[in-house]
GROMACS .gro file of C-alpha atoms in nm:
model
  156
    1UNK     CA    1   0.000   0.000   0.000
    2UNK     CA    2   0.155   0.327  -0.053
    3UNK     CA    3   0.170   0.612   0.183
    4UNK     CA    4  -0.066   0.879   0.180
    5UNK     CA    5   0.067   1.184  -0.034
    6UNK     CA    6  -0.110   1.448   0.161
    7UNK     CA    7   0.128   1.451   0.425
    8UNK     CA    8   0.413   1.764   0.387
    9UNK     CA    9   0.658   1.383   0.512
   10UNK     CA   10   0.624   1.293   0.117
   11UNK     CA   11   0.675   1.621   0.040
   12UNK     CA   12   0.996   1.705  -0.200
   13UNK     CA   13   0.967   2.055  -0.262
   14UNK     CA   14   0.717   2.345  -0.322
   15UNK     CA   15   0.618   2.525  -0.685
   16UNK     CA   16   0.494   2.840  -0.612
   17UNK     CA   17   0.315   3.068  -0.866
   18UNK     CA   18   0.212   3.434  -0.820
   19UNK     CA   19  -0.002   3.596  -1.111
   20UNK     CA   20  -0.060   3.995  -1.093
   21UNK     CA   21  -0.445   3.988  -1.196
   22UNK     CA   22  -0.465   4.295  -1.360
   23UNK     CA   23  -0.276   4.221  -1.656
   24UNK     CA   24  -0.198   3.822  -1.655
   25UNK     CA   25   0.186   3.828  -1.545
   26UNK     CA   26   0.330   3.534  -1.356
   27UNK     CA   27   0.610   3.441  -1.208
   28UNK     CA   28   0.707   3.060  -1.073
   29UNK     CA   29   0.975   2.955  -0.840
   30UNK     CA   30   1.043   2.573  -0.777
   31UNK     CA   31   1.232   2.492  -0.461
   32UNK     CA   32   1.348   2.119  -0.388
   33UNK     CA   33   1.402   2.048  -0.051
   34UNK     CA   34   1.783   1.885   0.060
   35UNK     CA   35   1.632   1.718   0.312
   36UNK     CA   36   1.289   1.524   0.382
   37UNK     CA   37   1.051   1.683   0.647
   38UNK     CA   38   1.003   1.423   0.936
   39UNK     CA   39   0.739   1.570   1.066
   40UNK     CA   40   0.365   1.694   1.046
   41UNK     CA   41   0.461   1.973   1.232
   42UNK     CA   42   0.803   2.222   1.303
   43UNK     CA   43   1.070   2.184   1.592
   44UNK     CA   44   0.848   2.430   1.794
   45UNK     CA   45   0.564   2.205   1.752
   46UNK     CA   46   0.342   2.462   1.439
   47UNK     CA   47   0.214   2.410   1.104
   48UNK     CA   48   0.522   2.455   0.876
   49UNK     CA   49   0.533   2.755   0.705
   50UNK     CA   50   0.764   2.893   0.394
   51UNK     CA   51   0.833   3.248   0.347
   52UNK     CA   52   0.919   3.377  -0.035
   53UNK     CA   53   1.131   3.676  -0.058
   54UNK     CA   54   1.200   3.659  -0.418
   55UNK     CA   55   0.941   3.857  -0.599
   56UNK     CA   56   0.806   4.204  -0.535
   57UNK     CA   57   0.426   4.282  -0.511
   58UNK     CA   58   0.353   4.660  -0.630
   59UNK     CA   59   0.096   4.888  -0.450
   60UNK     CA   60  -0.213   4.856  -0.535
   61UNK     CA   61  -0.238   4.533  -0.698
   62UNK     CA   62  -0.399   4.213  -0.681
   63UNK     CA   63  -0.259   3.831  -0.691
   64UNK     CA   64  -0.325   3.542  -0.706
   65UNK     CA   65  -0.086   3.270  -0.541
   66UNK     CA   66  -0.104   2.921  -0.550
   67UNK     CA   67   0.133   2.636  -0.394
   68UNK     CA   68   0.171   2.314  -0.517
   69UNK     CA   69   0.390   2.022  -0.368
   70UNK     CA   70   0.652   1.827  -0.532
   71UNK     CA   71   0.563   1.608  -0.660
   72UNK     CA   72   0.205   1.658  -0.789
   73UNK     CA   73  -0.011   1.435  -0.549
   74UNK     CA   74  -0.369   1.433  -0.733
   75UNK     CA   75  -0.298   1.603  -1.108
   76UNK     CA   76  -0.696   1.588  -1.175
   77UNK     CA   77  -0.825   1.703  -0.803
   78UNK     CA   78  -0.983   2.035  -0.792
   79UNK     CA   79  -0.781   2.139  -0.470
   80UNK     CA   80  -0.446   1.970  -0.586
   81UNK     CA   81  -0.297   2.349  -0.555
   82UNK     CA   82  -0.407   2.553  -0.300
   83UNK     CA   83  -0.435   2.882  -0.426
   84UNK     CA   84  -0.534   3.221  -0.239
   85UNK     CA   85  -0.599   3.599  -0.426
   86UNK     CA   86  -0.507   3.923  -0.173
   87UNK     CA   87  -0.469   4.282  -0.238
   88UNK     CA   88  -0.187   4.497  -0.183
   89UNK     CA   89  -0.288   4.817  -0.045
   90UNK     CA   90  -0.186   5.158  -0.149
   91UNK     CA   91   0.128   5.297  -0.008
   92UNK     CA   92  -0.037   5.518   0.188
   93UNK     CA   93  -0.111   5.265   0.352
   94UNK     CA   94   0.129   5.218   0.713
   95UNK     CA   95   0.158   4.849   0.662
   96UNK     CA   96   0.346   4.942   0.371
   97UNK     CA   97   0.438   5.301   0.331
   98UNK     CA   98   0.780   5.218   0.478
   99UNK     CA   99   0.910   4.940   0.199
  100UNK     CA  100   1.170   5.030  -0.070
  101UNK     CA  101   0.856   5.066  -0.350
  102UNK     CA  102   0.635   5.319  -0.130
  103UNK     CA  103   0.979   5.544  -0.040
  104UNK     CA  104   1.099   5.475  -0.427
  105UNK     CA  105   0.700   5.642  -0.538
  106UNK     CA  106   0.754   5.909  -0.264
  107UNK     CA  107   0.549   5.751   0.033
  108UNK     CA  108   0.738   5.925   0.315
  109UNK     CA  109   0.814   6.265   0.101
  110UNK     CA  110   0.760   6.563   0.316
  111UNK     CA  111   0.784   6.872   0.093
  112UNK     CA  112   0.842   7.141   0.331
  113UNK     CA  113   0.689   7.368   0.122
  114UNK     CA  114   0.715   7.770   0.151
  115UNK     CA  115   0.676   8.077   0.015
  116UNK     CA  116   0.802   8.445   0.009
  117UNK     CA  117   0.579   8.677  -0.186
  118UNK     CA  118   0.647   9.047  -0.252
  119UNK     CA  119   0.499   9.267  -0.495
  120UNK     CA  120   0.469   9.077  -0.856
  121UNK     CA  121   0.698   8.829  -0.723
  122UNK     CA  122   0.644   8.469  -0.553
  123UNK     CA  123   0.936   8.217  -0.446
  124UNK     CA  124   0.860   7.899  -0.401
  125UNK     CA  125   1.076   7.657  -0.183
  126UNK     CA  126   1.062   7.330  -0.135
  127UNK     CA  127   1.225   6.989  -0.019
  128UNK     CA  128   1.349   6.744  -0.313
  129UNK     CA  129   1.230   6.409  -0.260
  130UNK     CA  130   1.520   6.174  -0.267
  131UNK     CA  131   1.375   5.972  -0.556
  132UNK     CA  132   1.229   6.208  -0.766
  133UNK     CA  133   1.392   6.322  -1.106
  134UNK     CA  134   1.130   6.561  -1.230
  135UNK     CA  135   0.852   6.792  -1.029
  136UNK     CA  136   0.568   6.942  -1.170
  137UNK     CA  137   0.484   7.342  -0.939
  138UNK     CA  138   0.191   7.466  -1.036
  139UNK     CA  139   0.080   7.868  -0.884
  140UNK     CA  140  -0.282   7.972  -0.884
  141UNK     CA  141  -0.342   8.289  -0.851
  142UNK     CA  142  -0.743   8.383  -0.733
  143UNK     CA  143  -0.966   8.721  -0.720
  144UNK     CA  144  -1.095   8.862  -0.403
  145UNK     CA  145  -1.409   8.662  -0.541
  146UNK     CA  146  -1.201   8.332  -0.489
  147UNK     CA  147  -1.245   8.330  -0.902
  148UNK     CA  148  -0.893   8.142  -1.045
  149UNK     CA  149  -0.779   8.458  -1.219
  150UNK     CA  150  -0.442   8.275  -1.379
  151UNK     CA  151  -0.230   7.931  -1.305
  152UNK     CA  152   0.138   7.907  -1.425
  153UNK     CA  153   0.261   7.501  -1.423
  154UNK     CA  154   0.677   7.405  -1.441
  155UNK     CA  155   0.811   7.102  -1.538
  156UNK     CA  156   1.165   7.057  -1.344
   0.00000   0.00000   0.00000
């Protein structure tokens, strides 16, 4: 009789397969295990889990991730690869405003903007963000009747 495949004990290594949803991009990594897992469970007694460092989810996007063990237990079962879809929020979000993609889109940019205005004549200051090769400063100028009179837009 042969042993049960469901067990992670049989288990020789993991695909993994993470699809951004919005435009059909995958990306699959196959890791092989050196050594086969004795147990059900982990040294401390838990679920075993596996942590993937190797690809890089963007704000504000949706995937769907599946995990399949090696090898292939039941090709033609419905469930033979767990698979679970979760969103990425925005990176003004603070779960994530402090990874290298939010601070790389600005997420932790503080302008320090300020002005000095005398006569016909307004300076602008503010703080560069770190990342940022180009800025767009756009002045408004209103009427007492809060009416936009005229709005002058750079491109730095």
């Amino acid at each position: 009789m042969l042993p049960p495949l469901v067990s992670i004990k049989y288990s020789q290594g993991v695909a993994i397969s993470v699809k951004k949803l919005s435009n059909g991009e995958e990306r699959c990594v196959q890791y092989r295990f050196n050594n086969q897992i004795s147990s059900q469970v982990n040294p401390r007694g838990e679920k075993w889990t596996f942590l993937l460092e190797r690809i890089e989810a963007e704000p504000e996007q949706s995937y769907r991730v599946s995990a399949c063990s090696l090898p292939r237990a039941n090709i033609n079962e419905d469930n033979d690869c767990p698979a679970c879809t979760f969103s990425v929020p925005g990176c003004k979000d603070d779960i994530i405003k402090y990874t290298e993609i939010c601070k790389r889109r600005g997420s932790l940019w503080n302008p320090n903007i300020t002005y000095i205005r005398s006569e016909m004549r307004t300076t602008i200051f503010f703080q560069a963000g770190k990342y940022a090769d180009k800025y767009n400063v756009c002045l408004r100028s209103h009427g007492s009747d809060e009416k936009l009179c005229d709005q002058l837009c750079i491109l730095k």
